[in-house]
Amino acid sequence: MASFTSSDGLRLFYEDEGSGQPLLCLAGLTRCSRDFEFLRPHVTDLRLIRLDYRGRGQSDYDPDYRNYNVLREAHDTIELLDHLALDRVSVLGTSRGGMIAMALAASHPDRLAGVILNDVGPVIEPAGIARIMDYVGKKPVSKTHDQAALALKQAMEPQFPGVPLSVWRKQAEIQYAATDQGLALRYDDGLHKALLDQAATGAIPDLWLFFDALRDIPTAVLRGANSDILGAGTVAEMHRRHPGLISAEVPDRGHVPFLDEPQSLDLIRRILEAA
């Protein structure tokens, strides 16, 4: 794992492996570079770049939690590309990462060769927002990864039917760090304060304006069939606004698909070919 220093002095970590076509992977709100472990074995022919946002994974926590926002994180992403001397990349954005990808389309469209949005669009469904606000910043109750795997399977079974316990065990390791005191979050709990402030002040950008900036960029959207974040109606409107958009729905998946599903892999490859 390597690092660079952001323009405001934070040390941000990233993974950069492989030597093929570059694919920049941007994780979900509380996730880090580990978010793409299920995809990784399927893209060994690519140059896979994965960023730990500020306040996540091994990157520095920001002393000002208000900097945990889409626009600042998009700026950090451009600084990573500059650090790596990459003029253009395809971006795979999961949830928050997709919001950042849309922001980049508005601010730096010339840096984007293609975009894949993983279970996210310009509208976040109210049920999904409520679920996110309920869990962000809460310490895990489970003391071990085995306990967390059982808890994840029980909680997620309605949206992810039939997913074996071994997958949830791997997911538990991705989400939680093991410590002498039990499991710990892999992110700054200041994220919760940031979300509350942004909701209270209305400091949330109009994502339709950002999405419309993707119109001339090869773009795909994945939707988990059981998602509570991305509605089917939103995907339909995305198609109306972006005639070249391609999409796929992943059965037996909620928020978010793991990205190792056949539908996910096919859509990723189609955008990479177009890019």
GROMACS .gro file of C-alpha atoms in nm:
model
  275
    1MET     CA    1   0.000   0.000   0.000
    2ALA     CA    2   0.126   0.346  -0.094
    3SER     CA    3   0.031   0.699   0.010
    4PHE     CA    4   0.036   1.062  -0.097
    5THR     CA    5  -0.024   1.389   0.085
    6SER     CA    6  -0.336   1.585   0.001
    7SER     CA    7  -0.324   1.961  -0.063
    8ASP     CA    8  -0.453   2.020   0.291
    9GLY     CA    9  -0.190   1.799   0.450
   10LEU     CA   10  -0.358   1.462   0.507
   11ARG     CA   11  -0.180   1.137   0.429
   12LEU     CA   12  -0.410   0.933   0.205
   13PHE     CA   13  -0.344   0.567   0.127
   14TYR     CA   14  -0.418   0.376  -0.190
   15GLU     CA   15  -0.356   0.040  -0.357
   16ASP     CA   16  -0.213   0.031  -0.709
   17GLU     CA   17  -0.159  -0.312  -0.861
   18GLY     CA   18  -0.141  -0.462  -1.208
   19SER     CA   19  -0.027  -0.308  -1.534
   20GLY     CA   20  -0.323  -0.314  -1.772
   21GLN     CA   21  -0.600  -0.066  -1.842
   22PRO     CA   22  -0.646   0.151  -1.531
   23LEU     CA   23  -0.965   0.113  -1.327
   24LEU     CA   24  -1.004   0.346  -1.031
   25CYS     CA   25  -1.227   0.193  -0.763
   26LEU     CA   26  -1.406   0.429  -0.524
   27ALA     CA   27  -1.569   0.266  -0.223
   28GLY     CA   28  -1.888   0.320  -0.027
   29LEU     CA   29  -1.944   0.581   0.244
   30THR     CA   30  -1.787   0.392   0.535
   31ARG     CA   31  -1.571   0.157   0.333
   32CYS     CA   32  -1.214   0.157   0.208
   33SER     CA   33  -0.995  -0.011  -0.054
   34ARG     CA   34  -1.094  -0.350   0.085
   35ASP     CA   35  -1.443  -0.291  -0.056
   36PHE     CA   36  -1.334  -0.447  -0.387
   37GLU     CA   37  -1.189  -0.776  -0.260
   38PHE     CA   38  -1.466  -0.980  -0.426
   39LEU     CA   39  -1.397  -0.814  -0.763
   40ARG     CA   40  -1.019  -0.830  -0.745
   41PRO     CA   41  -0.965  -1.193  -0.858
   42HIS     CA   42  -1.169  -1.128  -1.173
   43VAL     CA   43  -0.971  -0.828  -1.302
   44THR     CA   44  -0.609  -0.939  -1.277
   45ASP     CA   45  -0.552  -0.811  -1.631
   46LEU     CA   46  -0.626  -0.453  -1.522
   47ARG     CA   47  -0.436  -0.188  -1.332
   48LEU     CA   48  -0.657  -0.176  -1.025
   49ILE     CA   49  -0.633   0.144  -0.819
   50ARG     CA   50  -0.823   0.164  -0.489
   51LEU     CA   51  -0.836   0.469  -0.265
   52ASP     CA   52  -0.887   0.496   0.110
   53TYR     CA   53  -1.080   0.822   0.142
   54ARG     CA   54  -0.983   1.063   0.419
   55GLY     CA   55  -1.111   0.922   0.747
   56ARG     CA   56  -1.136   0.567   0.613
   57GLY     CA   57  -0.909   0.265   0.617
   58GLN     CA   58  -0.547   0.360   0.671
   59SER     CA   59  -0.584   0.722   0.560
   60ASP     CA   60  -0.558   1.007   0.809
   61TYR     CA   61  -0.870   1.117   0.989
   62ASP     CA   62  -0.964   1.478   0.915
   63PRO     CA   63  -0.958   1.706   1.222
   64ASP     CA   64  -1.253   1.890   1.065
   65TYR     CA   65  -1.532   1.638   1.009
   66ARG     CA   66  -1.705   1.884   0.774
   67ASN     CA   67  -1.450   1.787   0.510
   68TYR     CA   68  -1.614   1.447   0.484
   69ASN     CA   69  -1.818   1.548   0.182
   70VAL     CA   70  -1.849   1.445  -0.181
   71LEU     CA   71  -1.682   1.755  -0.326
   72ARG     CA   72  -1.373   1.734  -0.103
   73GLU     CA   73  -1.341   1.362  -0.168
   74ALA     CA   74  -1.371   1.425  -0.543
   75HIS     CA   75  -1.087   1.677  -0.510
   76ASP     CA   76  -0.877   1.416  -0.327
   77THR     CA   77  -0.946   1.173  -0.612
   78ILE     CA   78  -0.812   1.419  -0.871
   79GLU     CA   79  -0.505   1.472  -0.654
   80LEU     CA   80  -0.450   1.094  -0.653
   81LEU     CA   81  -0.470   1.084  -1.034
   82ASP     CA   82  -0.223   1.373  -1.052
   83HIS     CA   83   0.007   1.193  -0.808
   84LEU     CA   84  -0.003   0.884  -1.031
   85ALA     CA   85   0.036   1.097  -1.349
   86LEU     CA   86  -0.280   0.947  -1.496
   87ASP     CA   87  -0.460   1.171  -1.743
   88ARG     CA   88  -0.774   0.956  -1.781
   89VAL     CA   89  -0.917   0.651  -1.607
   90SER     CA   90  -1.235   0.453  -1.592
   91VAL     CA   91  -1.403   0.480  -1.253
   92LEU     CA   92  -1.600   0.214  -1.071
   93GLY     CA   93  -1.793   0.386  -0.794
   94THR     CA   94  -1.981   0.193  -0.527
   95SER     CA   95  -2.252   0.399  -0.355
   96ARG     CA   96  -2.063   0.707  -0.221
   97GLY     CA   97  -1.797   0.633  -0.482
   98GLY     CA   98  -2.058   0.667  -0.755
   99MET     CA   99  -2.160   1.006  -0.617
  100ILE     CA  100  -1.795   1.111  -0.633
  101ALA     CA  101  -1.774   0.982  -0.993
  102MET     CA  102  -2.075   1.197  -1.088
  103ALA     CA  103  -1.913   1.498  -0.919
  104LEU     CA  104  -1.597   1.435  -1.122
  105ALA     CA  105  -1.802   1.431  -1.442
  106ALA     CA  106  -1.915   1.783  -1.360
  107SER     CA  107  -1.575   1.917  -1.256
  108HIS     CA  108  -1.320   1.713  -1.455
  109PRO     CA  109  -1.495   1.527  -1.740
  110ASP     CA  110  -1.170   1.510  -1.935
  111ARG     CA  111  -1.025   1.278  -1.667
  112LEU     CA  112  -1.299   1.014  -1.709
  113ALA     CA  113  -1.275   0.747  -1.979
  114GLY     CA  114  -1.582   0.564  -1.849
  115VAL     CA  115  -1.793   0.529  -1.535
  116ILE     CA  116  -1.967   0.235  -1.368
  117LEU     CA  117  -2.211   0.327  -1.090
  118ASN     CA  118  -2.262   0.042  -0.844
  119ASP     CA  119  -2.612   0.068  -0.695
  120VAL     CA  120  -2.627   0.443  -0.682
  121GLY     CA  121  -2.787   0.720  -0.882
  122PRO     CA  122  -2.896   1.081  -0.850
  123VAL     CA  123  -3.180   0.991  -0.612
  124ILE     CA  124  -3.120   0.809  -0.282
  125GLU     CA  125  -3.436   0.637  -0.161
  126PRO     CA  126  -3.567   0.755   0.180
  127ALA     CA  127  -3.562   0.403   0.328
  128GLY     CA  128  -3.195   0.372   0.239
  129ILE     CA  129  -3.113   0.711   0.388
  130ALA     CA  130  -3.284   0.614   0.713
  131ARG     CA  131  -3.089   0.287   0.729
  132ILE     CA  132  -2.759   0.464   0.669
  133MET     CA  133  -2.827   0.727   0.934
  134ASP     CA  134  -2.909   0.448   1.179
  135TYR     CA  135  -2.582   0.258   1.147
  136VAL     CA  136  -2.309   0.512   1.062
  137GLY     CA  137  -2.080   0.576   1.358
  138LYS     CA  138  -2.211   0.292   1.574
  139LYS     CA  139  -1.949   0.058   1.718
  140PRO     CA  140  -1.995  -0.308   1.624
  141VAL     CA  141  -2.164  -0.517   1.892
  142SER     CA  142  -1.991  -0.835   1.777
  143LYS     CA  143  -1.659  -0.915   1.940
  144THR     CA  144  -1.518  -1.143   1.668
  145HIS     CA  145  -1.537  -1.170   1.292
  146ASP     CA  146  -1.723  -1.501   1.328
  147GLN     CA  147  -1.990  -1.332   1.540
  148ALA     CA  148  -2.009  -1.041   1.297
  149ALA     CA  149  -2.051  -1.280   1.003
  150LEU     CA  150  -2.352  -1.442   1.169
  151ALA     CA  151  -2.501  -1.102   1.246
  152LEU     CA  152  -2.448  -0.982   0.889
  153LYS     CA  153  -2.606  -1.294   0.743
  154GLN     CA  154  -2.910  -1.260   0.967
  155ALA     CA  155  -2.952  -0.888   0.895
  156MET     CA  156  -2.888  -0.905   0.521
  157GLU     CA  157  -3.065  -1.231   0.430
  158PRO     CA  158  -3.386  -1.056   0.312
  159GLN     CA  159  -3.189  -0.851   0.057
  160PHE     CA  160  -2.919  -1.113  -0.012
  161PRO     CA  161  -3.097  -1.448   0.002
  162GLY     CA  162  -2.880  -1.756  -0.016
  163VAL     CA  163  -2.542  -1.586   0.034
  164PRO     CA  164  -2.329  -1.838   0.228
  165LEU     CA  165  -2.185  -1.763   0.570
  166SER     CA  166  -1.831  -1.782   0.428
  167VAL     CA  167  -1.901  -1.473   0.216
  168TRP     CA  168  -2.033  -1.283   0.518
  169ARG     CA  169  -1.722  -1.389   0.710
  170LYS     CA  170  -1.507  -1.227   0.442
  171GLN     CA  171  -1.734  -0.922   0.444
  172ALA     CA  172  -1.697  -0.893   0.821
  173GLU     CA  173  -1.318  -0.880   0.782
  174ILE     CA  174  -1.356  -0.610   0.516
  175GLN     CA  175  -1.580  -0.395   0.736
  176TYR     CA  176  -1.430  -0.439   1.083
  177ALA     CA  177  -1.079  -0.438   1.227
  178ALA     CA  178  -0.993  -0.689   1.501
  179THR     CA  179  -0.849  -0.534   1.819
  180ASP     CA  180  -0.776  -0.656   2.174
  181GLN     CA  181  -1.104  -0.494   2.278
  182GLY     CA  182  -1.308  -0.658   2.002
  183LEU     CA  183  -1.404  -0.535   1.658
  184ALA     CA  184  -1.362  -0.172   1.556
  185LEU     CA  185  -1.484   0.048   1.274
  186ARG     CA  186  -1.246   0.110   0.986
  187TYR     CA  187  -1.355   0.473   0.964
  188ASP     CA  188  -1.383   0.795   1.164
  189ASP     CA  189  -1.714   0.816   1.348
  190GLY     CA  190  -1.706   1.186   1.262
  191LEU     CA  191  -1.873   1.074   0.939
  192HIS     CA  192  -2.199   1.060   1.134
  193LYS     CA  193  -2.163   1.423   1.239
  194ALA     CA  194  -2.091   1.518   0.879
  195LEU     CA  195  -2.407   1.346   0.757
  196LEU     CA  196  -2.619   1.511   1.024
  197ASP     CA  197  -2.480   1.855   0.943
  198GLN     CA  198  -2.528   1.810   0.568
  199ALA     CA  199  -2.886   1.693   0.619
  200ALA     CA  200  -2.966   1.983   0.855
  201THR     CA  201  -2.818   2.253   0.632
  202GLY     CA  202  -2.923   2.107   0.300
  203ALA     CA  203  -2.558   2.103   0.191
  204ILE     CA  204  -2.617   1.812  -0.044
  205PRO     CA  205  -2.548   1.876  -0.414
  206ASP     CA  206  -2.812   1.818  -0.682
  207LEU     CA  207  -2.688   1.487  -0.817
  208TRP     CA  208  -2.901   1.516  -1.131
  209LEU     CA  209  -2.681   1.807  -1.240
  210PHE     CA  210  -2.376   1.589  -1.182
  211PHE     CA  211  -2.531   1.288  -1.356
  212ASP     CA  212  -2.621   1.496  -1.662
  213ALA     CA  213  -2.249   1.574  -1.698
  214LEU     CA  214  -2.195   1.203  -1.778
  215ARG     CA  215  -2.394   1.232  -2.100
  216ASP     CA  216  -2.087   1.217  -2.327
  217ILE     CA  217  -1.900   0.961  -2.115
  218PRO     CA  218  -1.953   0.583  -2.150
  219THR     CA  219  -2.160   0.506  -1.840
  220ALA     CA  220  -2.320   0.202  -1.682
  221VAL     CA  221  -2.531   0.150  -1.372
  222LEU     CA  222  -2.568  -0.167  -1.170
  223ARG     CA  223  -2.872  -0.210  -0.946
  224GLY     CA  224  -2.925  -0.473  -0.683
  225ALA     CA  225  -3.276  -0.606  -0.743
  226ASN     CA  226  -3.354  -0.567  -0.371
  227SER     CA  227  -3.180  -0.230  -0.327
  228ASP     CA  228  -3.324   0.025  -0.085
  229ILE     CA  229  -3.088   0.295  -0.218
  230LEU     CA  230  -3.138   0.293  -0.596
  231GLY     CA  231  -3.496   0.266  -0.719
  232ALA     CA  232  -3.600   0.118  -1.053
  233GLY     CA  233  -3.774   0.447  -1.135
  234THR     CA  234  -3.448   0.635  -1.090
  235VAL     CA  235  -3.272   0.398  -1.329
  236ALA     CA  236  -3.547   0.458  -1.586
  237GLU     CA  237  -3.499   0.835  -1.557
  238MET     CA  238  -3.122   0.791  -1.585
  239HIS     CA  239  -3.177   0.610  -1.915
  240ARG     CA  240  -3.402   0.892  -2.037
  241ARG     CA  241  -3.138   1.156  -1.959
  242HIS     CA  242  -2.840   0.952  -2.083
  243PRO     CA  243  -2.937   0.775  -2.409
  244GLY     CA  244  -2.610   0.582  -2.415
  245LEU     CA  245  -2.644   0.448  -2.061
  246ILE     CA  246  -2.626   0.072  -2.015
  247SER     CA  247  -2.758  -0.101  -1.706
  248ALA     CA  248  -2.807  -0.437  -1.541
  249GLU     CA  249  -3.005  -0.559  -1.243
  250VAL     CA  250  -2.838  -0.815  -1.019
  251PRO     CA  251  -3.082  -1.070  -0.876
  252ASP     CA  252  -3.076  -1.165  -0.507
  253ARG     CA  253  -2.869  -0.860  -0.420
  254GLY     CA  254  -2.950  -0.548  -0.221
  255HIS     CA  255  -2.721  -0.255  -0.149
  256VAL     CA  256  -2.463  -0.326  -0.279
  257PRO     CA  257  -2.377  -0.607  -0.524
  258PHE     CA  258  -2.043  -0.767  -0.442
  259LEU     CA  259  -1.925  -0.709  -0.805
  260ASP     CA  260  -1.829  -1.074  -0.861
  261GLU     CA  261  -2.171  -1.156  -1.006
  262PRO     CA  262  -2.189  -1.237  -1.383
  263GLN     CA  263  -2.410  -0.935  -1.448
  264SER     CA  264  -2.167  -0.706  -1.268
  265LEU     CA  265  -1.857  -0.839  -1.441
  266ASP     CA  266  -2.021  -0.821  -1.784
  267LEU     CA  267  -2.122  -0.457  -1.738
  268ILE     CA  268  -1.779  -0.356  -1.609
  269ARG     CA  269  -1.613  -0.516  -1.912
  270ARG     CA  270  -1.852  -0.347  -2.155
  271ILE     CA  271  -1.762  -0.003  -2.020
  272LEU     CA  272  -1.391  -0.081  -2.023
  273GLU     CA  273  -1.420  -0.183  -2.387
  274ALA     CA  274  -1.606   0.138  -2.469
  275ALA     CA  275  -1.345   0.342  -2.283
   0.00000   0.00000   0.00000
